[in-house]
Coordinates of C-alpha atoms in Angstrom, one line a residue:
M1 CA 44.1 -138.8 19.8
D2 CA 47.6 -139.3 19.6
I3 CA 49.3 -136.3 17.4
E4 CA 50.5 -138.9 14.5
L5 CA 47.1 -140.3 14.2
I6 CA 45.4 -136.6 14.0
E7 CA 48.4 -135.9 11.0
I8 CA 47.1 -138.7 9.4
R9 CA 43.0 -137.8 9.6
D10 CA 43.8 -134.7 8.9
F11 CA 45.5 -135.4 5.5
L12 CA 42.9 -138.1 4.2
K13 CA 40.0 -135.7 5.3
V14 CA 40.9 -133.2 2.5
H15 CA 41.9 -136.2 -0.6
H16 CA 39.7 -137.8 -2.6
P17 CA 37.7 -140.4 -2.1
F18 CA 38.2 -140.2 1.7
D19 CA 37.0 -137.0 1.4
L20 CA 34.0 -138.6 0.9
L21 CA 33.8 -140.9 4.1
P22 CA 31.8 -139.2 7.6
E23 CA 34.1 -137.6 10.6
E24 CA 33.6 -140.7 12.5
A25 CA 35.2 -143.0 9.9
L26 CA 38.0 -140.5 9.4
E27 CA 38.1 -140.4 13.4
T28 CA 38.7 -144.4 13.4
L29 CA 40.3 -145.0 10.6
P30 CA 43.5 -144.0 11.3
T31 CA 44.5 -146.7 13.9
T32 CA 44.0 -149.3 11.4
I33 CA 46.7 -147.9 8.7
E34 CA 50.1 -148.7 9.2
V35 CA 52.8 -146.3 8.1
R36 CA 55.8 -147.4 5.9
Y37 CA 59.0 -145.2 4.8
A38 CA 60.8 -146.5 1.4
R39 CA 63.8 -144.8 0.3
R40 CA 64.4 -144.0 -3.4
G41 CA 64.4 -147.6 -5.1
T42 CA 62.6 -149.8 -2.8
V43 CA 60.1 -152.2 -4.7
M44 CA 56.8 -151.9 -2.8
F45 CA 55.6 -155.5 -5.0
E46 CA 56.0 -156.9 -8.6
P47 CA 54.0 -158.5 -11.2
G48 CA 52.5 -161.8 -9.2
D49 CA 53.4 -160.7 -5.5
D50 CA 50.5 -160.8 -3.3
N51 CA 49.4 -157.4 -2.3
K52 CA 47.5 -157.1 1.3
F53 CA 47.1 -153.1 1.2
L54 CA 45.8 -150.1 -0.8
W55 CA 49.2 -147.4 -0.9
V56 CA 48.1 -144.0 -0.1
V57 CA 51.7 -141.8 -1.0
R58 CA 52.1 -139.2 1.5
T59 CA 55.2 -137.9 0.4
G60 CA 57.0 -138.1 -2.2
A61 CA 56.5 -140.0 -5.6
V62 CA 55.9 -143.9 -6.8
E63 CA 56.1 -145.4 -10.1
T64 CA 54.4 -148.2 -11.7
L65 CA 55.1 -150.2 -14.5
D66 CA 53.7 -153.1 -16.3
P67 CA 55.6 -156.2 -16.6
D68 CA 57.3 -155.4 -20.0
G69 CA 58.4 -152.4 -18.3
N70 CA 56.1 -149.5 -19.8
L71 CA 55.5 -146.6 -17.8
L72 CA 51.8 -147.0 -16.4
A73 CA 51.8 -143.8 -14.2
R74 CA 53.6 -141.9 -12.0
L75 CA 51.8 -140.8 -8.4
S76 CA 52.1 -138.0 -5.8
E77 CA 50.8 -136.8 -2.6
G78 CA 47.7 -138.0 -2.3
E79 CA 46.8 -140.5 -4.7
C80 CA 46.2 -144.1 -4.3
F81 CA 47.7 -147.2 -5.9
G82 CA 47.7 -151.1 -5.8
V83 CA 43.5 -151.0 -6.2
R84 CA 44.0 -153.3 -9.1
A85 CA 46.3 -155.7 -7.5
I86 CA 43.3 -155.7 -4.7
L87 CA 40.5 -156.1 -7.1
R88 CA 42.3 -159.1 -8.7
G89 CA 42.2 -161.1 -5.6
G90 CA 45.4 -159.5 -4.2
V91 CA 47.7 -161.0 -7.1
A92 CA 49.9 -157.3 -8.3
V93 CA 49.9 -157.4 -11.9
N94 CA 52.3 -154.4 -12.5
R95 CA 55.7 -152.8 -10.7
C96 CA 55.1 -150.3 -8.1
E97 CA 58.3 -148.3 -7.2
A98 CA 60.0 -145.6 -4.9
I99 CA 61.5 -143.1 -7.3
E100 CA 62.1 -140.9 -4.0
D101 CA 62.0 -141.0 -0.5
S102 CA 58.3 -141.2 0.3
L103 CA 56.0 -142.0 3.1
L104 CA 53.1 -144.2 2.4
Y105 CA 50.2 -144.9 4.3
L106 CA 49.3 -149.0 4.0
L107 CA 44.8 -149.7 4.4
P108 CA 44.5 -153.0 5.0
V109 CA 42.5 -154.8 2.5
A110 CA 39.9 -156.2 5.2
E111 CA 39.8 -152.3 6.4
F112 CA 39.1 -151.3 2.7
D113 CA 37.0 -153.4 2.0
R114 CA 34.7 -152.7 4.7
L115 CA 34.8 -148.6 3.6
R116 CA 34.0 -149.8 0.0
K117 CA 30.8 -152.1 1.6
E118 CA 29.3 -149.6 4.2
Y119 CA 30.1 -145.9 2.2
P120 CA 28.7 -146.3 -1.8
Q121 CA 30.4 -143.0 -2.4
F122 CA 33.7 -144.0 -1.4
A123 CA 33.4 -147.6 -3.8
Y124 CA 32.1 -145.5 -6.7
F125 CA 35.5 -144.0 -6.9
F126 CA 37.4 -147.5 -6.4
A127 CA 34.9 -149.5 -9.1
P128 CA 36.4 -148.6 -12.0
M129 CA 39.7 -147.1 -12.9
G130 CA 40.5 -144.0 -15.2
G131 CA 38.5 -143.5 -18.5
D132 CA 36.2 -146.0 -16.9
R133 CA 35.4 -144.2 -14.0
L134 CA 35.2 -141.0 -15.8
R135 CA 32.2 -142.6 -18.3
S136 CA 30.7 -143.7 -15.0
A137 CA 30.4 -140.2 -13.9
R138 CA 29.3 -138.7 -17.4
E139 CA 27.0 -141.7 -17.7
H140 CA 25.4 -140.6 -14.4
A141 CA 25.2 -137.4 -14.6
E142 CA 23.3 -138.2 -17.9
A143 CA 21.5 -140.5 -17.1
S144 CA 19.9 -137.9 -14.0
T145 CA 19.0 -135.3 -17.4
E146 CA 17.7 -137.2 -19.7
D147 CA 14.4 -135.9 -19.3
A148 CA 14.9 -132.2 -19.2
I149 CA 16.3 -132.1 -22.5
G150 CA 14.3 -134.6 -24.4
L151 CA 13.8 -132.6 -28.1
M152 CA 18.4 -132.0 -27.6
S153 CA 18.5 -136.3 -27.4
T154 CA 15.9 -138.0 -28.8
K155 CA 16.7 -139.2 -32.5
L156 CA 13.6 -139.2 -35.1
S157 CA 14.3 -142.8 -35.5
D158 CA 13.9 -143.4 -31.8
M159 CA 10.7 -141.5 -31.1
L160 CA 9.2 -142.8 -34.1
K161 CA 6.8 -145.9 -32.3
R162 CA 4.3 -146.5 -35.4
D163 CA 4.2 -147.3 -39.3
P164 CA 3.8 -144.5 -41.1
V165 CA 0.0 -144.3 -42.8
T166 CA 0.9 -144.2 -46.3
I167 CA -1.5 -143.7 -49.3
A168 CA -1.3 -144.3 -53.1
P169 CA -1.8 -140.6 -55.2
D170 CA -4.5 -142.2 -57.6
V171 CA -7.2 -143.0 -54.9
T172 CA -9.9 -140.0 -54.5
I173 CA -9.7 -136.9 -52.2
Q174 CA -12.8 -138.9 -50.4
Q175 CA -11.0 -142.3 -49.6
A176 CA -7.7 -140.4 -48.4
A177 CA -10.2 -138.4 -46.3
K178 CA -11.5 -141.6 -45.0
A179 CA -8.2 -143.3 -44.2
M180 CA -7.3 -140.2 -41.9
S181 CA -10.6 -140.7 -40.1
E182 CA -9.6 -144.1 -39.3
K183 CA -6.3 -143.8 -38.5
G184 CA -6.7 -141.2 -36.7
V185 CA -3.9 -139.2 -38.0
S186 CA -3.6 -135.2 -39.5
C187 CA -1.6 -136.4 -42.4
L188 CA -1.0 -139.0 -45.2
L189 CA 2.3 -139.1 -46.3
V190 CA 1.8 -140.2 -50.5
T191 CA 4.3 -142.9 -52.0
E192 CA 4.8 -144.7 -55.1
N193 CA 7.2 -147.7 -55.6
E194 CA 7.8 -147.2 -51.7
K195 CA 9.3 -144.2 -52.5
L196 CA 7.6 -140.6 -50.8
S197 CA 5.9 -138.6 -53.9
G198 CA 4.2 -136.3 -51.8
I199 CA 2.0 -135.4 -48.8
V200 CA -1.6 -133.7 -47.8
T201 CA -2.8 -132.8 -44.5
D202 CA -6.3 -132.1 -43.3
K203 CA -5.5 -128.6 -43.5
D204 CA -4.9 -129.2 -47.3
L205 CA -8.8 -130.9 -47.1
R206 CA -9.9 -127.4 -45.9
K207 CA -8.5 -125.1 -48.0
R208 CA -7.4 -127.8 -51.4
V209 CA -11.4 -129.2 -51.0
V210 CA -13.7 -128.1 -49.0
A211 CA -13.3 -123.8 -49.5
E212 CA -12.7 -124.4 -53.5
G213 CA -15.7 -126.6 -53.5
L214 CA -13.9 -129.6 -55.4
A215 CA -16.1 -132.9 -56.1
Y216 CA -14.9 -135.5 -53.5
D217 CA -14.2 -138.1 -56.1
T218 CA -11.2 -135.7 -57.2
R219 CA -7.8 -137.5 -57.3
L220 CA -5.5 -137.2 -54.1
S221 CA -3.0 -136.5 -56.7
Q222 CA -4.4 -133.0 -57.5
I223 CA -4.5 -131.6 -54.3
M224 CA -1.5 -133.0 -52.5
T225 CA 2.2 -131.3 -51.8
F226 CA 4.4 -132.8 -54.3
D227 CA 8.2 -133.4 -53.3
P228 CA 7.8 -132.4 -49.2
I229 CA 10.3 -131.1 -47.5
H230 CA 11.7 -134.0 -45.0
I231 CA 14.4 -135.3 -42.7
D232 CA 16.8 -138.0 -41.8
A233 CA 15.7 -140.6 -39.0
D234 CA 19.1 -140.1 -37.7
E235 CA 18.3 -136.0 -37.3
Y236 CA 17.3 -135.4 -33.6
L237 CA 13.6 -134.0 -32.8
F238 CA 15.4 -130.1 -31.8
D239 CA 16.5 -130.2 -35.7
A240 CA 12.9 -131.3 -36.6
L241 CA 11.6 -127.9 -35.0
L242 CA 14.1 -125.7 -36.7
V243 CA 12.9 -127.3 -40.0
M244 CA 9.7 -126.8 -39.3
S245 CA 10.0 -123.4 -37.9
R246 CA 11.6 -122.1 -40.9
N247 CA 9.4 -123.2 -43.3
N248 CA 6.4 -122.7 -41.4
I249 CA 4.9 -126.1 -42.0
R250 CA 3.5 -128.5 -38.8
H251 CA 4.2 -132.1 -40.6
L252 CA 7.3 -133.3 -41.4
P253 CA 7.9 -136.6 -43.1
V254 CA 11.2 -138.6 -41.6
L255 CA 13.3 -140.7 -44.1
D256 CA 15.5 -143.5 -43.2
G257 CA 17.5 -143.5 -46.1
E258 CA 15.4 -143.5 -49.2
K259 CA 12.4 -145.6 -47.1
V260 CA 9.3 -143.9 -45.7
A261 CA 10.1 -143.7 -41.5
G262 CA 7.4 -141.8 -40.1
V263 CA 6.0 -138.2 -39.9
V264 CA 7.0 -135.7 -37.0
T265 CA 4.4 -133.1 -36.1
T266 CA 3.8 -129.9 -34.0
T267 CA 2.0 -132.0 -31.4
N268 CA 5.3 -134.4 -31.2
I269 CA 7.5 -131.2 -30.6
V270 CA 4.9 -129.8 -27.9
Q271 CA 5.1 -133.0 -26.1
K272 CA 8.5 -132.8 -25.5
Q273 CA 9.0 -129.2 -25.6
T274 CA 10.5 -128.9 -21.8
T275 CA 12.7 -125.0 -22.1
S276 CA 12.3 -121.9 -23.0
M277 CA 15.0 -122.3 -25.5
V278 CA 12.4 -124.1 -28.0
Y279 CA 10.4 -120.8 -27.8
L280 CA 13.6 -119.2 -28.2
V281 CA 14.5 -120.8 -31.6
G282 CA 11.1 -121.0 -33.3
D283 CA 10.9 -117.3 -32.4
I284 CA 14.2 -116.8 -34.8
Y285 CA 12.0 -117.2 -38.2
K286 CA 9.3 -115.4 -37.1
R287 CA 11.3 -111.9 -36.7
N288 CA 12.2 -109.3 -39.6
T289 CA 14.4 -107.1 -39.1
V290 CA 18.4 -107.4 -37.7
A291 CA 17.1 -105.4 -34.5
G292 CA 14.6 -108.5 -33.8
L293 CA 17.2 -111.1 -34.4
K294 CA 19.5 -109.2 -31.5
D295 CA 17.0 -109.5 -29.0
V296 CA 16.8 -112.7 -29.4
V297 CA 20.5 -113.6 -29.3
K298 CA 20.7 -111.6 -26.0
Q299 CA 18.8 -114.5 -24.4
V300 CA 21.2 -117.4 -25.2
P301 CA 24.0 -116.8 -22.3
N302 CA 20.9 -117.2 -20.3
M303 CA 19.4 -120.3 -21.7
V304 CA 23.2 -121.9 -22.0
M305 CA 23.5 -121.3 -18.1
N306 CA 19.5 -122.8 -17.6
L307 CA 20.8 -125.5 -19.7
V308 CA 24.6 -126.6 -17.7
D309 CA 22.2 -125.3 -14.3
G310 CA 19.9 -128.3 -15.8
G311 CA 22.4 -130.8 -16.2
A312 CA 22.3 -130.7 -19.9
T313 CA 25.9 -132.6 -21.4
A314 CA 28.2 -130.3 -23.0
H315 CA 27.5 -132.1 -26.1
N316 CA 23.9 -130.9 -26.7
I317 CA 24.6 -127.4 -25.4
G318 CA 26.9 -127.2 -27.9
H319 CA 24.5 -128.9 -30.9
V320 CA 21.6 -125.9 -29.5
V321 CA 24.2 -123.2 -29.4
S322 CA 25.3 -123.6 -32.6
T323 CA 21.7 -124.6 -34.3
V324 CA 20.9 -121.5 -33.1
T325 CA 23.9 -119.3 -34.4
D326 CA 23.0 -121.4 -37.5
A327 CA 19.1 -119.8 -37.9
I328 CA 20.4 -116.0 -36.8
A329 CA 22.6 -116.4 -40.3
T330 CA 19.9 -118.3 -42.2
R331 CA 17.6 -115.6 -41.5
L332 CA 19.8 -113.4 -42.1
I333 CA 20.7 -114.6 -45.7
Q334 CA 16.7 -114.5 -46.1
M335 CA 16.6 -110.6 -45.3
A336 CA 19.3 -110.4 -47.8
E337 CA 18.0 -112.4 -50.4
E338 CA 14.3 -110.5 -50.1
K339 CA 15.7 -107.0 -50.6
L340 CA 18.6 -108.3 -53.1
G341 CA 16.2 -110.3 -55.2
P342 CA 17.0 -114.0 -56.0
A343 CA 20.6 -114.7 -56.3
P344 CA 22.2 -114.5 -60.0
V345 CA 24.0 -118.2 -59.8
P346 CA 23.7 -120.8 -57.3
F347 CA 25.6 -120.9 -54.1
A348 CA 26.3 -122.3 -50.8
W349 CA 27.0 -120.4 -47.5
I350 CA 29.6 -122.1 -45.5
V351 CA 30.3 -122.1 -41.7
V352 CA 33.5 -123.0 -40.3
G353 CA 35.2 -123.6 -37.2
S354 CA 33.4 -124.7 -33.5
E355 CA 29.9 -123.7 -35.0
A356 CA 30.7 -126.0 -38.3
R357 CA 31.1 -128.9 -35.8
H358 CA 28.1 -127.8 -33.8
E359 CA 30.3 -127.4 -30.8
Q360 CA 29.8 -123.4 -30.0
T361 CA 29.4 -122.7 -26.1
A362 CA 28.3 -119.4 -26.4
I363 CA 28.4 -116.1 -28.6
S364 CA 31.4 -116.0 -30.6
D365 CA 33.2 -113.9 -33.5
Q366 CA 31.3 -115.0 -36.8
D367 CA 33.5 -117.6 -39.3
N368 CA 32.2 -118.3 -43.0
G369 CA 32.5 -118.0 -46.5
L370 CA 30.9 -118.1 -49.9
I371 CA 31.0 -121.2 -52.3
L372 CA 29.8 -119.8 -56.0
D373 CA 29.0 -121.7 -58.7
D374 CA 31.9 -121.9 -61.3
T375 CA 29.2 -120.2 -63.4
Y376 CA 29.9 -116.6 -61.6
D377 CA 31.2 -113.8 -63.6
E378 CA 32.7 -111.3 -61.4
A379 CA 31.9 -108.6 -63.4
Q380 CA 28.3 -109.6 -63.6
H381 CA 27.9 -111.1 -60.2
G382 CA 30.2 -109.8 -57.9
D383 CA 28.4 -106.7 -56.8
Y384 CA 25.3 -109.3 -55.4
F385 CA 27.1 -111.1 -53.9
R386 CA 29.5 -108.9 -52.0
E387 CA 26.1 -106.9 -50.8
L388 CA 24.8 -110.2 -49.7
A389 CA 27.9 -111.1 -47.5
K390 CA 28.4 -107.5 -46.3
F391 CA 24.4 -107.3 -45.4
V392 CA 24.9 -111.0 -43.4
S393 CA 28.0 -110.1 -41.7
D394 CA 27.3 -106.3 -40.5
G395 CA 24.1 -108.7 -39.1
L396 CA 25.7 -111.2 -37.3
N397 CA 28.2 -108.7 -35.8
E398 CA 25.2 -106.6 -34.7
C399 CA 23.6 -108.9 -33.2
G400 CA 27.0 -110.1 -31.4
Y401 CA 28.6 -112.2 -33.6
V402 CA 31.3 -110.0 -34.0
Y403 CA 33.7 -109.3 -37.2
C404 CA 36.5 -112.6 -37.2
P405 CA 39.8 -110.9 -36.1
G406 CA 41.4 -112.9 -38.8
D407 CA 38.9 -111.7 -41.3
V408 CA 37.8 -115.0 -42.3
M409 CA 34.4 -113.8 -43.5
A410 CA 32.1 -114.2 -46.8
T411 CA 32.8 -110.2 -46.8
N412 CA 36.6 -110.8 -47.6
D413 CA 37.1 -111.5 -51.6
K414 CA 39.7 -114.1 -50.7
W415 CA 37.1 -116.3 -48.8
R416 CA 33.7 -115.2 -51.5
Q417 CA 34.8 -118.1 -54.4
P418 CA 33.9 -120.2 -56.9
L419 CA 34.2 -123.7 -56.5
V420 CA 36.8 -124.3 -59.0
G421 CA 38.8 -121.5 -56.5
W422 CA 38.1 -123.5 -53.1
K423 CA 39.2 -126.8 -55.0
N424 CA 42.9 -125.0 -55.9
Y425 CA 43.0 -123.4 -52.2
F426 CA 42.1 -126.9 -50.8
A427 CA 45.1 -128.6 -53.2
K428 CA 47.2 -126.1 -52.1
W429 CA 47.1 -126.5 -48.9
I430 CA 47.3 -130.7 -48.9
D431 CA 49.9 -130.4 -51.4
A432 CA 52.3 -128.0 -49.8
P433 CA 51.4 -127.8 -45.7
E434 CA 53.5 -125.2 -44.9
P435 CA 52.7 -123.7 -41.4
E436 CA 50.1 -121.1 -42.6
A437 CA 48.4 -123.8 -44.7
L438 CA 48.0 -125.9 -42.1
M439 CA 46.8 -123.5 -39.8
L440 CA 43.7 -122.9 -42.6
S441 CA 43.4 -126.6 -42.9
S442 CA 42.6 -126.8 -39.1
I443 CA 40.0 -124.1 -39.9
F444 CA 38.6 -125.2 -43.4
F445 CA 38.8 -128.7 -42.7
D446 CA 36.1 -128.4 -40.6
M447 CA 33.3 -126.7 -42.9
R448 CA 29.8 -127.3 -43.1
S449 CA 26.7 -125.6 -45.5
I450 CA 24.0 -123.9 -43.5
Y451 CA 22.4 -122.5 -46.3
G452 CA 22.1 -122.5 -50.3
D453 CA 23.4 -125.4 -53.2
E454 CA 24.4 -128.3 -50.8
R455 CA 25.5 -129.7 -54.0
L456 CA 28.3 -127.2 -54.4
Y457 CA 29.8 -127.5 -50.7
A458 CA 28.9 -131.5 -51.5
E459 CA 31.2 -131.5 -54.6
L460 CA 33.9 -129.6 -52.2
R461 CA 34.0 -131.8 -49.6
D462 CA 34.3 -134.6 -51.9
F463 CA 36.9 -133.2 -53.7
V464 CA 39.0 -132.4 -50.4
L465 CA 38.4 -136.1 -49.0
K466 CA 39.7 -137.8 -52.1
K467 CA 43.0 -135.8 -52.0
S468 CA 43.7 -136.0 -48.5
T469 CA 42.4 -140.0 -47.4
G470 CA 45.4 -141.7 -47.0
N471 CA 47.8 -139.1 -48.0
R472 CA 50.8 -140.1 -45.4
I473 CA 52.7 -137.5 -45.4
F474 CA 49.7 -134.7 -45.6
L475 CA 48.8 -136.6 -42.2
S476 CA 52.0 -136.7 -41.0
F477 CA 52.0 -132.8 -40.8
M478 CA 48.6 -133.1 -39.8
A479 CA 49.4 -135.3 -37.0
G480 CA 52.7 -132.9 -35.6
N481 CA 50.2 -129.5 -35.7
A482 CA 47.5 -131.6 -33.9
L483 CA 50.6 -132.5 -31.2
T484 CA 51.1 -128.4 -31.0
H485 CA 48.0 -128.4 -27.6
Q486 CA 49.1 -130.0 -25.2
P487 CA 47.0 -131.2 -22.1
P488 CA 48.2 -129.4 -18.8
L489 CA 49.6 -132.5 -16.7
G490 CA 53.0 -132.4 -15.5
F491 CA 55.4 -135.5 -14.6
F492 CA 53.5 -136.3 -11.6
K493 CA 50.0 -135.7 -12.7
N494 CA 50.1 -132.5 -11.5
F495 CA 48.3 -129.4 -13.3
V496 CA 50.7 -127.3 -15.2
L497 CA 49.6 -123.5 -14.5
I498 CA 49.9 -120.5 -16.2
R499 CA 52.6 -118.4 -14.4
G500 CA 51.9 -114.7 -14.2
G501 CA 50.0 -112.2 -16.3
E502 CA 46.1 -111.8 -16.4
H503 CA 45.5 -115.7 -16.0
D504 CA 48.3 -116.3 -13.3
H505 CA 48.0 -119.6 -11.6
T506 CA 45.3 -121.4 -14.3
F507 CA 45.3 -123.3 -17.1
D508 CA 43.6 -123.1 -20.4
L509 CA 40.5 -125.5 -20.7
K510 CA 40.0 -124.6 -24.5
H511 CA 43.8 -124.3 -26.1
N512 CA 44.9 -127.2 -23.3
G513 CA 41.7 -129.5 -23.0
V514 CA 39.2 -128.9 -25.4
V515 CA 41.2 -128.2 -28.8
P516 CA 43.5 -131.6 -28.3
I517 CA 40.6 -133.8 -29.1
I518 CA 39.3 -131.8 -31.6
D519 CA 42.8 -132.1 -33.0
L520 CA 43.2 -135.9 -32.4
A521 CA 39.5 -136.3 -34.1
R522 CA 40.1 -134.3 -37.5
T523 CA 43.2 -136.1 -38.0
Y524 CA 41.3 -139.3 -37.6
S525 CA 38.8 -138.3 -39.9
L526 CA 41.2 -137.2 -42.5
D527 CA 42.7 -140.5 -42.6
A528 CA 39.6 -142.6 -42.7
G529 CA 38.1 -139.6 -45.5
L530 CA 34.9 -139.4 -43.0
T531 CA 31.9 -136.5 -43.9
E532 CA 31.5 -136.5 -40.3
V533 CA 32.2 -132.5 -39.1
N534 CA 31.2 -133.1 -35.4
T535 CA 34.2 -134.1 -32.8
K536 CA 31.6 -136.9 -31.2
D537 CA 30.5 -137.9 -34.6
R538 CA 34.2 -138.5 -36.4
L539 CA 35.2 -140.3 -33.0
K540 CA 32.6 -142.7 -33.5
A541 CA 33.1 -143.1 -37.4
A542 CA 36.5 -143.6 -36.6
V543 CA 36.1 -146.8 -34.4
E544 CA 34.1 -148.6 -37.7
K545 CA 37.1 -147.3 -40.3
K546 CA 39.8 -149.2 -37.7
I547 CA 41.2 -146.0 -37.2
I548 CA 41.8 -146.2 -33.2
S549 CA 40.1 -148.8 -31.5
K550 CA 36.9 -148.7 -29.3
D551 CA 38.2 -148.0 -26.1
G552 CA 40.5 -145.5 -27.4
S553 CA 37.4 -143.7 -29.1
D554 CA 35.3 -144.1 -26.0
D555 CA 38.1 -142.7 -23.9
L556 CA 38.2 -139.6 -26.2
L557 CA 34.8 -139.3 -25.6
D558 CA 34.3 -139.3 -22.3
A559 CA 37.6 -137.2 -21.3
L560 CA 35.7 -134.3 -24.0
E561 CA 32.9 -134.7 -22.5
F562 CA 33.9 -134.2 -19.1
I563 CA 36.8 -131.0 -19.9
S564 CA 33.9 -129.1 -22.0
I565 CA 31.2 -129.7 -19.6
T566 CA 34.0 -128.3 -16.9
R567 CA 33.9 -125.5 -19.0
L568 CA 30.5 -124.8 -19.5
R569 CA 30.3 -124.7 -15.7
H570 CA 32.9 -122.2 -15.0
Q571 CA 31.5 -120.0 -17.6
A572 CA 28.0 -120.3 -16.3
Q573 CA 29.3 -119.7 -12.8
Q574 CA 31.5 -116.0 -14.4
I575 CA 28.1 -115.2 -15.8
R576 CA 25.8 -115.6 -13.0
N577 CA 28.6 -113.7 -10.9
G578 CA 28.5 -110.8 -13.5
E579 CA 31.7 -111.5 -14.8
K580 CA 33.2 -111.9 -18.5
A581 CA 33.3 -115.8 -19.6
D582 CA 36.3 -117.0 -20.3
N583 CA 38.2 -120.9 -20.6
F584 CA 40.9 -120.2 -17.6
M585 CA 40.5 -122.7 -14.4
A586 CA 42.2 -122.4 -11.2
P587 CA 42.3 -125.9 -9.2
E588 CA 41.7 -124.2 -5.8
N589 CA 38.4 -123.2 -7.6
M590 CA 37.4 -127.1 -8.0
S591 CA 36.6 -130.2 -5.7
H592 CA 38.7 -132.8 -5.4
F593 CA 36.3 -135.0 -7.4
E594 CA 36.7 -132.4 -10.4
R595 CA 40.6 -132.2 -10.1
N596 CA 40.8 -136.0 -9.9
H597 CA 38.9 -136.9 -13.1
L598 CA 39.8 -133.7 -14.9
K599 CA 43.4 -135.0 -14.3
D600 CA 41.8 -138.7 -15.6
A601 CA 40.9 -136.7 -18.9
F602 CA 43.7 -135.3 -19.5
N603 CA 45.8 -138.3 -19.3
V604 CA 43.7 -139.8 -21.6
V605 CA 44.6 -137.1 -24.5
K606 CA 48.5 -137.9 -23.5
T607 CA 47.6 -141.1 -24.0
M608 CA 46.2 -140.5 -26.9
Q609 CA 48.2 -138.2 -28.2
S610 CA 51.3 -140.7 -27.6
A611 CA 49.4 -142.8 -30.1
L612 CA 49.1 -140.4 -32.4
A613 CA 52.4 -139.4 -32.6
T614 CA 53.4 -143.1 -33.1
A615 CA 51.3 -143.8 -36.3
Y616 CA 51.5 -140.7 -38.5
T617 CA 55.1 -138.9 -37.2

């Protein structure tokens, strides 16, 4: 082979997607390629021109502009252009111009079509582009692993296949037992005016009827459990498992609003449980000591590694890890109450940050606080809540959730306040959005109650949303704050790497990848007055409120998932190597496929940040 052809072959074989082609295809490919030199300012094609090639940048740089002159992309070594024109029948829709002296490889359309036809992996790369391509990659990965993570991906509303079996409270026990037998169920949901009022199970019949010698004509209302614990149909089967484990029950009614939707049982759970993490979560509520909880938490890194290896999505992994953390904290609060006695006034234990968003990916430092009822009196009740906070915080620390370096914990008097105190905090942050206020806003606007009186948290949340929704001045500051973290993507779509220090020649997947998307979603959420806390939920809800377009939301969701799962795979590999997991990724440790899709993801974030700046600042 001629030396020039060898150079072309060697260049293509290390650049995606040509690296997907087999050796025999790469051997003949150079003979079909035309080489063209373009001086700076040379226009390859304009809108309406006939384009007959796939163009590959060998050296130099090329700019793509839309018909209005808006910059769409800058392409450098190894990147292709002209694809959209080919896929539209050869008619160019954009202008492509060399902005540096460039050497270009031109692959004729006929050869391009032949490669796509013969090599599906090559065709797959070009099928859709940008955010769409990112979406295809994610959907393909999710589809292949759906069965392995059924508990986390199965919504209760999707699982309930049969109509609920209900009965009135004034029937006799014998009539209820007959109904259970005929319907083949182990429990009946008792309803009045189509609303859930109670539940009776086969265990109730044994313990409360047969064992007690009750007459069979006794009214059902005398043995049923009133106002049973229930769950919303929008929750996941995994959430149902947690509720059942926490309360030691085997039947859990499911409601769709106020309407009875069905019941989930331990049988449903067993049919779906395919991973060891189910047993881990169920074990938490059986532990009665901090040391016992610590033993459970030790299993979390391996659980995460197994989920990553099993192909679970980052969204699902974040949900599982955060829920485990919730369960550990809840069990510690229960143990504190067993030690200290019942709380003297109502309270809500809140978590903030990644745990609140259900986006934890590993055991990290704790961030929490206490909302106390406004009847709280420091002289009478102060010691109780100080001791409760200390017991839980110390327990979390012993389990591996180390003390927060910024002291954002319920042990800090500042973050253990009556409801009115919390309202004053948020009012000050929103009315005077100074740098510290914006920093605290970023932490505490991602808040969730995991234990106690939900009413306290709900009242605070409603107060905050009422003050922030549509508040253009405050939103402008929040948007400016959201733009402080930029994706590590340079002018020519190359990665911008850290230079020097411990993390030389890497980029930070958390602060420059995931955090910018979280910040965008939080700003949209505050503008729309959304109650959602999870980033994915916020982006979806923002579409319904017409704060962002569906395409913009979908692109951000795909980018979030791809960046997050890349980060998790990196951390899983570090754990496997016996190293400490971090967020710093070196490009040379990634495949061409990963690098290209990560660039797509970062480019989506940059585009949406530009849109945010235009809309709010």
